[in-house]
Coordinates of C-alpha atoms in Angstrom, one line a residue:
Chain A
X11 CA 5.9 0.5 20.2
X12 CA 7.5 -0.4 17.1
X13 CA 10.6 -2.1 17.1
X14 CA 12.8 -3.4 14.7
X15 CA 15.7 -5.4 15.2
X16 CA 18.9 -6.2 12.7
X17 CA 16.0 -6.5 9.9
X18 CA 17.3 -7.4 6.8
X19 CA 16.5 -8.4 3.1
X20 CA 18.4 -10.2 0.1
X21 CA 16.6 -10.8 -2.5
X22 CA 16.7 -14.6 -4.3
X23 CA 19.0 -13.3 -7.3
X24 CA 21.6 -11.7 -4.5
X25 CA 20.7 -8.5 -4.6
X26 CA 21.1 -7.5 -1.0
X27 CA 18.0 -4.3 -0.2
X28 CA 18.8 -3.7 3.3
X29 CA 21.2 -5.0 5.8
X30 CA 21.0 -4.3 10.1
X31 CA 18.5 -1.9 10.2
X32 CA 17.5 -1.1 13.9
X33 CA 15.2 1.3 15.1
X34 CA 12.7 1.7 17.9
X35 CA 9.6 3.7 17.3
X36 CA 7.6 5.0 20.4
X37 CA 3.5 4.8 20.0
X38 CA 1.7 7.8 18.3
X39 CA 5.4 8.7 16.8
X40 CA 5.2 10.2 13.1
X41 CA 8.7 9.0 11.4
X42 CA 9.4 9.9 7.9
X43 CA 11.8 7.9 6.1
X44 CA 14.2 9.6 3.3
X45 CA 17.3 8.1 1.2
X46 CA 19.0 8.1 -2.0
X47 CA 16.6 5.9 -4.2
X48 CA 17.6 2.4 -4.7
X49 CA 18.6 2.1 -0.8
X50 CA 16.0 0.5 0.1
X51 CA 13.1 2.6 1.8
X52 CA 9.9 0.8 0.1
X53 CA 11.7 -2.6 0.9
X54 CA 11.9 -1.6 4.3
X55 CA 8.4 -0.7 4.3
X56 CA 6.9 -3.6 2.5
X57 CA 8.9 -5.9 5.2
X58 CA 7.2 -3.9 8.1
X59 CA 3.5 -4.5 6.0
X60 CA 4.1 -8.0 6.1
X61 CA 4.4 -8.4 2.4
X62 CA 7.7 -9.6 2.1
X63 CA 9.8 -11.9 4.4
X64 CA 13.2 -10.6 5.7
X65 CA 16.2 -12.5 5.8
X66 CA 17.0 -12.2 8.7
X67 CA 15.8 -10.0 12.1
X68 CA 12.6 -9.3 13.6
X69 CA 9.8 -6.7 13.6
X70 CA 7.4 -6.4 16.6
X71 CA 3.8 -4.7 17.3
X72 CA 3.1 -3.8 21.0
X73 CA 5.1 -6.8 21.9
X74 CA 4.3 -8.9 19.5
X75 CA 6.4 -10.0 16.4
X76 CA 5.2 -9.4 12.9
X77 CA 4.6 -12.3 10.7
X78 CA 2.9 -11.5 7.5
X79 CA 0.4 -9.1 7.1
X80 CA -1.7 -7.6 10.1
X81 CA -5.1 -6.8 11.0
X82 CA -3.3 -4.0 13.1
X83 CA -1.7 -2.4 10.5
X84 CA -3.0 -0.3 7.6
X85 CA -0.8 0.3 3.9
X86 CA -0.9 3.2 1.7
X87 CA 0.7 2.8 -1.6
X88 CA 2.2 5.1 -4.3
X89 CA -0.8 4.5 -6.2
X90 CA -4.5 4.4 -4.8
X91 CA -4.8 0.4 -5.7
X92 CA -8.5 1.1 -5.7
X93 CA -10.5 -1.9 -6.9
X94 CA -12.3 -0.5 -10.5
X95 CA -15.4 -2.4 -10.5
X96 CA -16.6 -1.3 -6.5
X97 CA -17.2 2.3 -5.7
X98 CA -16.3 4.5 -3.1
X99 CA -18.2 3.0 -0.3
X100 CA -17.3 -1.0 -1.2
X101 CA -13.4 -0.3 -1.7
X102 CA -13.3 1.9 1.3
X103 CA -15.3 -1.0 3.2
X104 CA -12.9 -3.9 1.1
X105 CA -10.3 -4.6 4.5
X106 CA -13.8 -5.3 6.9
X107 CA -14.1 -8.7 7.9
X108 CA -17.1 -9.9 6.6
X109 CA -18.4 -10.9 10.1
X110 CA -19.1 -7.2 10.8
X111 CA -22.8 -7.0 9.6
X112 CA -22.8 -5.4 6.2
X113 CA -24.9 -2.6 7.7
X114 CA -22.0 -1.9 10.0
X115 CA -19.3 -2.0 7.3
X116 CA -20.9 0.7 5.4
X117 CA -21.3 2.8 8.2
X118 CA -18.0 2.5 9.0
X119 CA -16.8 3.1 5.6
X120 CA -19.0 6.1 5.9
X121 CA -17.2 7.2 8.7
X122 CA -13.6 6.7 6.9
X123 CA -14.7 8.5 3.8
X124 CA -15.9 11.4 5.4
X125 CA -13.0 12.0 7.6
X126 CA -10.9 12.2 4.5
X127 CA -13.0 14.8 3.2
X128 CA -15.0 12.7 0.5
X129 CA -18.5 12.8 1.7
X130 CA -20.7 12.6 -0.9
X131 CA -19.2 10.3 -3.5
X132 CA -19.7 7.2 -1.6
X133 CA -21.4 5.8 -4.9
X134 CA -18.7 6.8 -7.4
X135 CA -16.1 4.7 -9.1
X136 CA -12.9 4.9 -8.9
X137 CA -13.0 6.3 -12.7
X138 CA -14.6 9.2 -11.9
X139 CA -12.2 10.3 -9.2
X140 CA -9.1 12.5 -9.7
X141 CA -6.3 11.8 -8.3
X142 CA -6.3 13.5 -5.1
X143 CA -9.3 12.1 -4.4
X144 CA -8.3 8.4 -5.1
X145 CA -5.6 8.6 -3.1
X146 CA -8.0 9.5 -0.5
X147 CA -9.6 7.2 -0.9
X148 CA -7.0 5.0 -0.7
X149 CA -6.2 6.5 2.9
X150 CA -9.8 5.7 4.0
X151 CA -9.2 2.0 3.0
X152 CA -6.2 1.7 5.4
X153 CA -7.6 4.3 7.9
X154 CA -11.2 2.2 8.1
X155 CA -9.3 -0.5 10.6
X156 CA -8.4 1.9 12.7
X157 CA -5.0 0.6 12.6
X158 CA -2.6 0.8 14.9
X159 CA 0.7 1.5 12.3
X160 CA 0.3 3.0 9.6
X161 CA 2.4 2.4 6.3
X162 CA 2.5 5.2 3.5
X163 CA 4.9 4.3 0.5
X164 CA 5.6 8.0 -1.3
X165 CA 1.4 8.3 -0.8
X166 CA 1.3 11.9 -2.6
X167 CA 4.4 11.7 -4.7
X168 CA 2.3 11.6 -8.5
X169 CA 0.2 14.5 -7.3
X170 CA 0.8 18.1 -7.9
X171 CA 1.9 20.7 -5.4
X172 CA -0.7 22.0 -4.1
X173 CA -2.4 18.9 -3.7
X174 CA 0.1 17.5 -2.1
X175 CA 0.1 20.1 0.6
X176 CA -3.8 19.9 1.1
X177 CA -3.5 16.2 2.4
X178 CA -0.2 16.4 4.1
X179 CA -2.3 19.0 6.4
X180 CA -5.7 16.2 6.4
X181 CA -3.3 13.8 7.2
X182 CA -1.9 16.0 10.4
X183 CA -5.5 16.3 11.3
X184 CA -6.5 12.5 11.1
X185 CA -3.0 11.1 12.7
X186 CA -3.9 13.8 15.8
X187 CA -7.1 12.0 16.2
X188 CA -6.6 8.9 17.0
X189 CA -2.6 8.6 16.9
X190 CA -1.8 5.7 15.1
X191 CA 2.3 5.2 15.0
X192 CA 3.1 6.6 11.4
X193 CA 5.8 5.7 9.0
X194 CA 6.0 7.3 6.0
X195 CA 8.5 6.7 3.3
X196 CA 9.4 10.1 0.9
X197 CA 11.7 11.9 -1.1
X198 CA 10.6 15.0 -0.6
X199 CA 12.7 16.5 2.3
X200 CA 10.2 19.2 2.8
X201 CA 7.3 16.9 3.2
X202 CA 9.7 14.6 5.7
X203 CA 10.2 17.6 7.7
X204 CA 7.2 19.0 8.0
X205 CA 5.9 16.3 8.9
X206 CA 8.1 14.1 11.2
X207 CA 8.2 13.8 14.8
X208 CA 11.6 11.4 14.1
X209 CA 13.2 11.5 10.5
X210 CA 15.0 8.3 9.3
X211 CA 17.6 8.3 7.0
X212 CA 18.5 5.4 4.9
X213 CA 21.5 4.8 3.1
X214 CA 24.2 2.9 1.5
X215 CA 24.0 -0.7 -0.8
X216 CA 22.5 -2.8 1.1
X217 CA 20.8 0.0 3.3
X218 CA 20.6 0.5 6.4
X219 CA 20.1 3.4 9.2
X220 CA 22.7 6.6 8.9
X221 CA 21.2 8.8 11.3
X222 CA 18.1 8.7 13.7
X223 CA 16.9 12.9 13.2
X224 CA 14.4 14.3 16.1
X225 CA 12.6 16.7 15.1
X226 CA 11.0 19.4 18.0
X227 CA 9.9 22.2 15.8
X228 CA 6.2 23.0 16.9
X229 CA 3.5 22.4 14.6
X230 CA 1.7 23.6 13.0
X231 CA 5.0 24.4 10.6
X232 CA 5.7 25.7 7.4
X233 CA 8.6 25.7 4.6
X234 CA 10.2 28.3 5.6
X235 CA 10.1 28.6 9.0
X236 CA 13.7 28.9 10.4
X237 CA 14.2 25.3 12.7
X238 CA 12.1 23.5 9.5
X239 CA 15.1 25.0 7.0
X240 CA 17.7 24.3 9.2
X241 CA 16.8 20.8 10.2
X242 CA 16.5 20.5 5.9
X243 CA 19.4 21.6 5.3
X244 CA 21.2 19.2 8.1
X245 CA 19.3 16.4 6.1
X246 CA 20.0 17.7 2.8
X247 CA 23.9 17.2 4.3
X248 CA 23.1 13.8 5.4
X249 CA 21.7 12.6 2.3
X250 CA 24.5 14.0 0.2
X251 CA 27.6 11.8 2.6
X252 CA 25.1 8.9 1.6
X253 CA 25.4 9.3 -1.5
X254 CA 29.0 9.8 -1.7
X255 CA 29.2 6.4 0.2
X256 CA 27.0 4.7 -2.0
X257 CA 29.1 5.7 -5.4
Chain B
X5 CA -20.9 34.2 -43.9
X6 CA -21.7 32.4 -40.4
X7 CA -23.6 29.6 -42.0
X8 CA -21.1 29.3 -44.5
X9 CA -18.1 29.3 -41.6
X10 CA -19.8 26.7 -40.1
X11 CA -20.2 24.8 -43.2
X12 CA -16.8 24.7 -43.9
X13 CA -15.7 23.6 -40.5
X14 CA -17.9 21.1 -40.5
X15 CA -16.6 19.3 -44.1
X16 CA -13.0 20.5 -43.6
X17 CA -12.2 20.5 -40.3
X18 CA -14.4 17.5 -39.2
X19 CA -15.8 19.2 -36.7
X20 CA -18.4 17.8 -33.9
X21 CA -21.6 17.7 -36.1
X22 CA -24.4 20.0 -34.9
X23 CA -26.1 17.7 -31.9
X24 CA -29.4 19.0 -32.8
X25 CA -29.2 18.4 -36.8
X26 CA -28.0 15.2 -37.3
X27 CA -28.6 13.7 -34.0
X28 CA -32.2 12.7 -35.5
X29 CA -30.8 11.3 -38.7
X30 CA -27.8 9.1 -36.6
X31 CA -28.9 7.9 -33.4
X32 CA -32.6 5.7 -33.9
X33 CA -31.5 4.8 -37.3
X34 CA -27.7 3.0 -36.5
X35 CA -29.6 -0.3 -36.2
X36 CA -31.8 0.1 -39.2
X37 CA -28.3 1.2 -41.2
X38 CA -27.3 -2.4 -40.7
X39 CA -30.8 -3.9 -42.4
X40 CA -30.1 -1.6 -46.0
X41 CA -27.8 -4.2 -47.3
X42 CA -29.9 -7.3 -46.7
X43 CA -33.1 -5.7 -47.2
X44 CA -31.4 -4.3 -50.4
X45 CA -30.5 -7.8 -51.9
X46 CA -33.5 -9.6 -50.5
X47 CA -35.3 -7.3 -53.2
X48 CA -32.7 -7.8 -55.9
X49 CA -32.9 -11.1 -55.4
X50 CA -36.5 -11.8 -55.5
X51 CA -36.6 -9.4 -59.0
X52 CA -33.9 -11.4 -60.0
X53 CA -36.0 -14.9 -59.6
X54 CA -39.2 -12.8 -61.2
X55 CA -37.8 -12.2 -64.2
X56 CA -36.1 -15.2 -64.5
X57 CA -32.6 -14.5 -64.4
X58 CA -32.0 -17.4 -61.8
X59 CA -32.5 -21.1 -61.3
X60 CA -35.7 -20.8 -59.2
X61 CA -35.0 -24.4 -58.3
X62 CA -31.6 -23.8 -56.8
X63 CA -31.9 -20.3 -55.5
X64 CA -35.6 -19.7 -54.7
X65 CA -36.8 -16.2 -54.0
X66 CA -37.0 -14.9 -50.4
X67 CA -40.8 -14.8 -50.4
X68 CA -40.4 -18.7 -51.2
X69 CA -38.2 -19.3 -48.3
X70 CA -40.9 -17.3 -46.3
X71 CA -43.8 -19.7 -47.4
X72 CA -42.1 -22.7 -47.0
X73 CA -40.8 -21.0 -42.9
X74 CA -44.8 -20.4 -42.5
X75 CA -45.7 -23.9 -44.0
X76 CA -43.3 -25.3 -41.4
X77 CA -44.6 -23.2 -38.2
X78 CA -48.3 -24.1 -39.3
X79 CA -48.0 -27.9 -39.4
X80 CA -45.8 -27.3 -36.1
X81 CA -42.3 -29.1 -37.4
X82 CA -40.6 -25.5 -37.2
X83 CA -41.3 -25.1 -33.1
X84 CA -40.3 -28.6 -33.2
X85 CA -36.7 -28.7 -34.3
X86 CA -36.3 -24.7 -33.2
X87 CA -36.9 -26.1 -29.5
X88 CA -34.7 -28.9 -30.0
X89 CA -31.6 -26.7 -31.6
X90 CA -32.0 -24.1 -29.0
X91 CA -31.9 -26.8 -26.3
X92 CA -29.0 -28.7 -27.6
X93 CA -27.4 -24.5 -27.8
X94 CA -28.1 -23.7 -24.3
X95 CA -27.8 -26.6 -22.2
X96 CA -24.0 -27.6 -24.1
X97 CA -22.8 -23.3 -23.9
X98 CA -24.0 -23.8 -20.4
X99 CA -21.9 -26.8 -19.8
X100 CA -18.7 -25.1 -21.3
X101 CA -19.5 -21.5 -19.4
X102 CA -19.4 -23.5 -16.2
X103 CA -16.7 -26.6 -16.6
X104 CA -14.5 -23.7 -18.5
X105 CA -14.8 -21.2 -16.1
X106 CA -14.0 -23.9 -13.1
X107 CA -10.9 -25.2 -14.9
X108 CA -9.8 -21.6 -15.3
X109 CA -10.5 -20.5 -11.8
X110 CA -8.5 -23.5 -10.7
X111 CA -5.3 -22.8 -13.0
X112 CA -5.5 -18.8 -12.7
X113 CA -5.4 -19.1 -8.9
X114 CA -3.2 -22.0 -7.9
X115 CA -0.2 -22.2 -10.0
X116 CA 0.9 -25.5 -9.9
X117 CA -2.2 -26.6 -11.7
X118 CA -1.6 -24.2 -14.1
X119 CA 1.5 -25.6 -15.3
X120 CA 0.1 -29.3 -14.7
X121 CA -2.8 -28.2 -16.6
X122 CA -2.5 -25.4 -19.1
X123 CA 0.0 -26.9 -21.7
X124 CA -2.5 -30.0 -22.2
X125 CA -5.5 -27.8 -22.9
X126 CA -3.5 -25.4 -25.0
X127 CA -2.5 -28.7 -26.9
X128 CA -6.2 -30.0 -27.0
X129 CA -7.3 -26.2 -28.4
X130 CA -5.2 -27.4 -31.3
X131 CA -7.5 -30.2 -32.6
X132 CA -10.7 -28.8 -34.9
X133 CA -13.4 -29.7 -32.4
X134 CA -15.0 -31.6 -35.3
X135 CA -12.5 -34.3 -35.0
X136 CA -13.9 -35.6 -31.7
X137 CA -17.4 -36.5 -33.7
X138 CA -16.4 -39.6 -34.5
X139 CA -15.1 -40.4 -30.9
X140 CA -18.0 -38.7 -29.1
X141 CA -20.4 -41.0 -31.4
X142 CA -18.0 -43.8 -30.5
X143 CA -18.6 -43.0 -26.9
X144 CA -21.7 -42.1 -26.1
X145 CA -24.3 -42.9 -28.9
X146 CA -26.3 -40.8 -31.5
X147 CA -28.6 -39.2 -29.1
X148 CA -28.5 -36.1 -27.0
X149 CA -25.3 -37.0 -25.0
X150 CA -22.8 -36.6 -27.5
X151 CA -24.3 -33.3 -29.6
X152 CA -24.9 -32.0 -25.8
X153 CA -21.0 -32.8 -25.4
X154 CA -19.6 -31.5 -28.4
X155 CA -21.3 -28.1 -28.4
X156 CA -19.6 -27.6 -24.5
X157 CA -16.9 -28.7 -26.2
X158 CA -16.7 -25.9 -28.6
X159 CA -17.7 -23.5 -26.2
X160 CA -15.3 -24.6 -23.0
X161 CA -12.0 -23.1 -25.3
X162 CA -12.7 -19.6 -25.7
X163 CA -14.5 -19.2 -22.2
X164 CA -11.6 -21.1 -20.3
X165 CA -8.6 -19.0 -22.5
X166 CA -10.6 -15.6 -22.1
X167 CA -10.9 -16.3 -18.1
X168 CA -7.8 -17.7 -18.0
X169 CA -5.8 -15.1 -19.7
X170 CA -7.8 -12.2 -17.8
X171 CA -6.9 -13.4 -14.4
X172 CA -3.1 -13.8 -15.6
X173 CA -3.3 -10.2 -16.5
X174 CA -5.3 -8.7 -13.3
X175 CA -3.1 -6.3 -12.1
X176 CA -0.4 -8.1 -9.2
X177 CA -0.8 -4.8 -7.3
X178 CA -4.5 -5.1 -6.6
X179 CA -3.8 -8.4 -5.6
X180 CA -1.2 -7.3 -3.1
X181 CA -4.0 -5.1 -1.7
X182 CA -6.0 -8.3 -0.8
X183 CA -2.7 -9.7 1.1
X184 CA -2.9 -6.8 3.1
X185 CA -6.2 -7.7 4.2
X186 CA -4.9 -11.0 4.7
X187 CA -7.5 -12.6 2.1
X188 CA -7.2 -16.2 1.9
X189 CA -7.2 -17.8 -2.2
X190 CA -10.8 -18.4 -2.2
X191 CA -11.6 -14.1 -1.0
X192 CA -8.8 -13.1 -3.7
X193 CA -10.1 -15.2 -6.3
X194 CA -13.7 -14.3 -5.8
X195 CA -13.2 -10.2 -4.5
X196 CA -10.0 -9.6 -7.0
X197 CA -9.1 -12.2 -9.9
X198 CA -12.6 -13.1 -11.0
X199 CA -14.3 -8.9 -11.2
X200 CA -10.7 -8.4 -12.6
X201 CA -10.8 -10.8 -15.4
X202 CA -14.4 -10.0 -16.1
X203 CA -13.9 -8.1 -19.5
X204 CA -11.8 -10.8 -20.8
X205 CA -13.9 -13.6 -19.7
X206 CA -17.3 -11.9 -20.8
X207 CA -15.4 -11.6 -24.4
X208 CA -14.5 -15.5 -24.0
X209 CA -17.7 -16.6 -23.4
X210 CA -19.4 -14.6 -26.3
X211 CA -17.4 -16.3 -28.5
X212 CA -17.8 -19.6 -26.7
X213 CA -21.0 -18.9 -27.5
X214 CA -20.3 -18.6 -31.1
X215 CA -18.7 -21.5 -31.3
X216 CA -21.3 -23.0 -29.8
X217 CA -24.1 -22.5 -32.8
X218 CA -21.6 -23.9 -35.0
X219 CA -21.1 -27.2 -33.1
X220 CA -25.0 -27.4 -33.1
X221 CA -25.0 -27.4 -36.6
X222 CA -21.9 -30.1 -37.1
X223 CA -23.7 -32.2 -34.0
X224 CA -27.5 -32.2 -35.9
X225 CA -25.9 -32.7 -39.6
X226 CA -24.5 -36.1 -37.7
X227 CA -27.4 -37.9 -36.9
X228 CA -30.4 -36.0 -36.0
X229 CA -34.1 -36.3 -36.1
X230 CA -34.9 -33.2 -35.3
X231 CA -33.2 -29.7 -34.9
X232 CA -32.0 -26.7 -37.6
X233 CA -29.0 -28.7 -38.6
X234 CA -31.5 -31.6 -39.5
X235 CA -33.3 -29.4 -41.9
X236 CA -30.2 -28.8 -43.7
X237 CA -29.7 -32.4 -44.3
X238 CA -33.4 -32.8 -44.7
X239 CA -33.3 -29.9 -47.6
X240 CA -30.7 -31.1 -49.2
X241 CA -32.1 -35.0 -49.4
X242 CA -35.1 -33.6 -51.0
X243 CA -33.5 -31.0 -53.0
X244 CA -35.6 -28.4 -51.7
X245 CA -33.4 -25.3 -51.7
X246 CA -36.1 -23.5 -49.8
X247 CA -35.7 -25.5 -46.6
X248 CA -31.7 -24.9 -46.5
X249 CA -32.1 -21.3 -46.9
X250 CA -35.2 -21.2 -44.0
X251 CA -32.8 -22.9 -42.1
X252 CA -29.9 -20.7 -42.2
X253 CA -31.9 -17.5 -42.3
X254 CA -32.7 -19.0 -38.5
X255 CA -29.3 -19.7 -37.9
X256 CA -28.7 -16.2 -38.5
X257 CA -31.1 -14.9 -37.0
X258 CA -31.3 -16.8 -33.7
X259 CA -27.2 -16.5 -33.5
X260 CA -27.2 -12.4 -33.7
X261 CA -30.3 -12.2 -31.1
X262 CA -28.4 -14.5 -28.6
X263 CA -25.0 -12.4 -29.3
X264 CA -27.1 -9.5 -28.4
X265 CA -28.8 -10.5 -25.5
X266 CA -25.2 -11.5 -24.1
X267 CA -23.7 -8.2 -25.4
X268 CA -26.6 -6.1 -23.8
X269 CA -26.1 -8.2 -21.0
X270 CA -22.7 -7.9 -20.3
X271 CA -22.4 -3.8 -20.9
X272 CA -23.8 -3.0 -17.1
X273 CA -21.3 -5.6 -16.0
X274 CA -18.2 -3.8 -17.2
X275 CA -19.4 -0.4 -16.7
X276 CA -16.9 0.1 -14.4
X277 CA -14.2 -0.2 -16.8
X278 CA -12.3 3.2 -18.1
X279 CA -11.4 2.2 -21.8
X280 CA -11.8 3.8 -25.0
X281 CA -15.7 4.1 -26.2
X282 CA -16.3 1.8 -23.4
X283 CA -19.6 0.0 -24.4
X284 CA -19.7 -0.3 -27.9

């Protein structure tokens, strides 16, 4: 269980990111986050990785509160943040403690790679990927942990349509596997309902929670399935009061 | 009418040359291309000493620096001070690789030595690295120690500003990546910063390296009993022209080889990197 309690973050210059957010994430949960930009959603996610300090509240793991980053926790970015001079395998294997035997590492790495689709290019750097691929890459690297929460930041927002489709399904397929607690920050209201099991919206200066969205529509879904437009729409609704607020 | 289509794109347009065509003509010769000149004005130059129209005396012909080179390796002098230069060269660039590199690790990673640190060598960069000879000699004699010294000396700048300034530009987001794995300073520095920095500090220590055959020279013309920059005083006491120009042909020539073994070297390190006609 996630939980996350009257979290919030002001910045040294005054700037205020996020103020009372609360919410309580079951185990295995899928929860997209959407919001007007500027109201806070990657802040909110970089507190949760551990890579900024909030002002004030707490975060806690399975019980446990969060302090700085965790073993338990894997981070996607917006971009891949692959390391240039390793290739596939090495960046893939870059979170592994080095007391795992090296032998290990690769194999697990291994493992990663191939359940994001990339067997094969375990030798090639990151130059030679495209971008779909990097970013896959990228997921490997958080997914080679086997963490318990995973963090995506907008993880497919520079790739193009089709693309972004292809891996929103692989990563369906890989969170049904092993069911890590997912929270993934977007703003594409398609992608946070076709993907969510809870939907988040964020809003307001400083942000904080406006509405707590369940979504039931059985998967697999598509775009324009009836319950996925409507619940779109209902967001779309949402977002736009936000926004009035905001200005 | 096709050859002369492709005729014309080739001179107008400046098209991709025909691989097979000029491929032979381009690719073995480029490092010849770059012996025409000199090869061209050694000859000049020896016709011009033939016939007269030079001071033999003051510009001796290349086959006369050649003789007086060969006269020097037979009676063994030439391995002599060679050895001694190329010590003096690689011990003092190894010295300012490794006490540069240090002191840039140290200010690149933990920022409070940085700005304890940086301004003063910044400031120090300022002084002509000549202008310690007379301290160094001061200091530590006329023997090895201070040549040894001043040649790290020359060489520690560019190696410490090249590192320095390529871990200050490694990208903060790969860095962040390495918080996320909760690397402590000494994994981020060694996994991220230094790989990172690479380029820049491969570029710094070439032309530490540079540096560092030029302070040989300044070190050996103070002082020396042996060594290339003795040579040059030595020519010059005897007024043998011949000896000077031996010596700086081997200046020359031992500078470019060591620049190209670091250059050849260095390519398979960065061949990660994604840039513009990476490798040349």
């Amino acid at each position: 269980m996630l939980e996350i309690r009257g979290l919030a973050k002001r910045y040294e210059n005054g700037l205020r990111a996020l103020e009372g957010v609360d919410l309580v994430v079951p185990s295995g949960r899928f929860v997209t986050v959407i919001g007007p930009s500027g109201c806070g959603k990657s802040t909110l996610l970089r507190l949760l990785a551990g890579l900024e300090r909030p002002s004030a509240g707490t975060v806690r793991l399975g019980g446990e509160d969060l302090r700085g980053p965790s073993p338990n926790i894997g981070v996607v970015f917006q971009e891949p943040r692959l390391m240039p001079w390793l290739d596939l395998l090495r960046n893939v294997a870059f979170g592994l403690s080095r007391r795992i035997a090296r032998r290990e590492r690769a194999a697990m790495a291994a493992r990663a790679i191939a359940r994001v689709g990339l067997a094969g290019f375990e030798r090639a750097l990151p130059k030679e990927l495209s971008g779909g691929m990097a970013q896959r890459a990228a997921l490997a690297r958080a997914l080679v942990t086997r963490p318990r929460l995973l963090l995506l930041d907008e993880p497919f927002s520079a790739l193009d349509a089709l693309l972004r489709a292809r891996l929103r399904e692989e990563l369906l397929r890989i969170w049904a596997e092993d069911r890590p607690t997912v929270v993934l920050v977007t703003h594409d209201l398609d992608e946070a309902v076709l993907l969510a099991d809870t939907v988040v919206v964020l809003g307001g200066r400083p942000g904080s929670v406006r509405a707590v969205v369940e979504n039931d529509a059985p998967r697999p879904r598509a775009v324009h399935e009836p319950g996925v437009r409507m619940l779109r729409g209902r967001l779309l609704a949402l977002l736009g009061s936000c926004e009035r607020a905001a200005t | 009418m096709a050859t002369l289509f492709a005729r014309f794109d080739r001179a107008e347009l400046g098209a991709p040359r025909a691989p097979g065509r000029t491929a032979g003509l381009r690719r073995p010769s480029s490092a010849l291309w770059g012996l025409v000149v000199p090869v061209a004005l050694a000859l000049l130059w020896e016709l011009a000493a033939a016939k007269g129209w030079i001071a033999r005396r003051l510009l001796p012909p290349p086959s006369t620096v050649a003789a007086t080179l060969l006269e020097l390796h037979r009676s063994g002098e030439l391995s002599r001070h060679l050895a001694a230069t190329l010590g003096r060269v690689g011990t003092g660039f190894a010295l300012g690789v490794a006490v540069g590199s240090l002191a840039a690790a140290l200010t690149g990673t933990i920022d409070v030595l940085r700005r304890l640190l940086d301004p003063s060598i910044q400031a120090l960069r300022a002084i002509p690295s000549i202008a310690w000879v007379p301290l160094f000699v001061l200091w530590f004699g006329i023997f090895e120690t201070p040549k040894i010294l001043l040649i790290a000396l020359g060489a520690f700048f560019p190696v410490y500003l090249g590192l320095e300034s390529g871990i200050r530009s490694v990208d903060r987001k790969l860095v962040e990546v390495g918080r996320v794995f909760r690397l402590g300073p000494l994994a981020v520095l060694l996994r991220i910063l230094l790989p990172g920095a690479l380029p820049s500090w491969l570029t710094g220590i070439r032309g530490g390296l540079g540096l560092a055959w030029m302070f040989v020279i300044a070190a050996e013309l103070v002082g020396a009993s042996e060594g290339l920059g003795y040579l040059l005083v030595d020519g010059q006491m005897s007024g043998n022209a011949a000896v000077i120009l031996g010596a700086l042909f081997l200046f020359a020539l031992f500078g470019k080889a060591t620049d190209a073994l670091l250059v050849s070297a260095s390519r398979r390190a960065v061949a990660w990197q994604d840039a513009f006609r990476s490798g040349t």
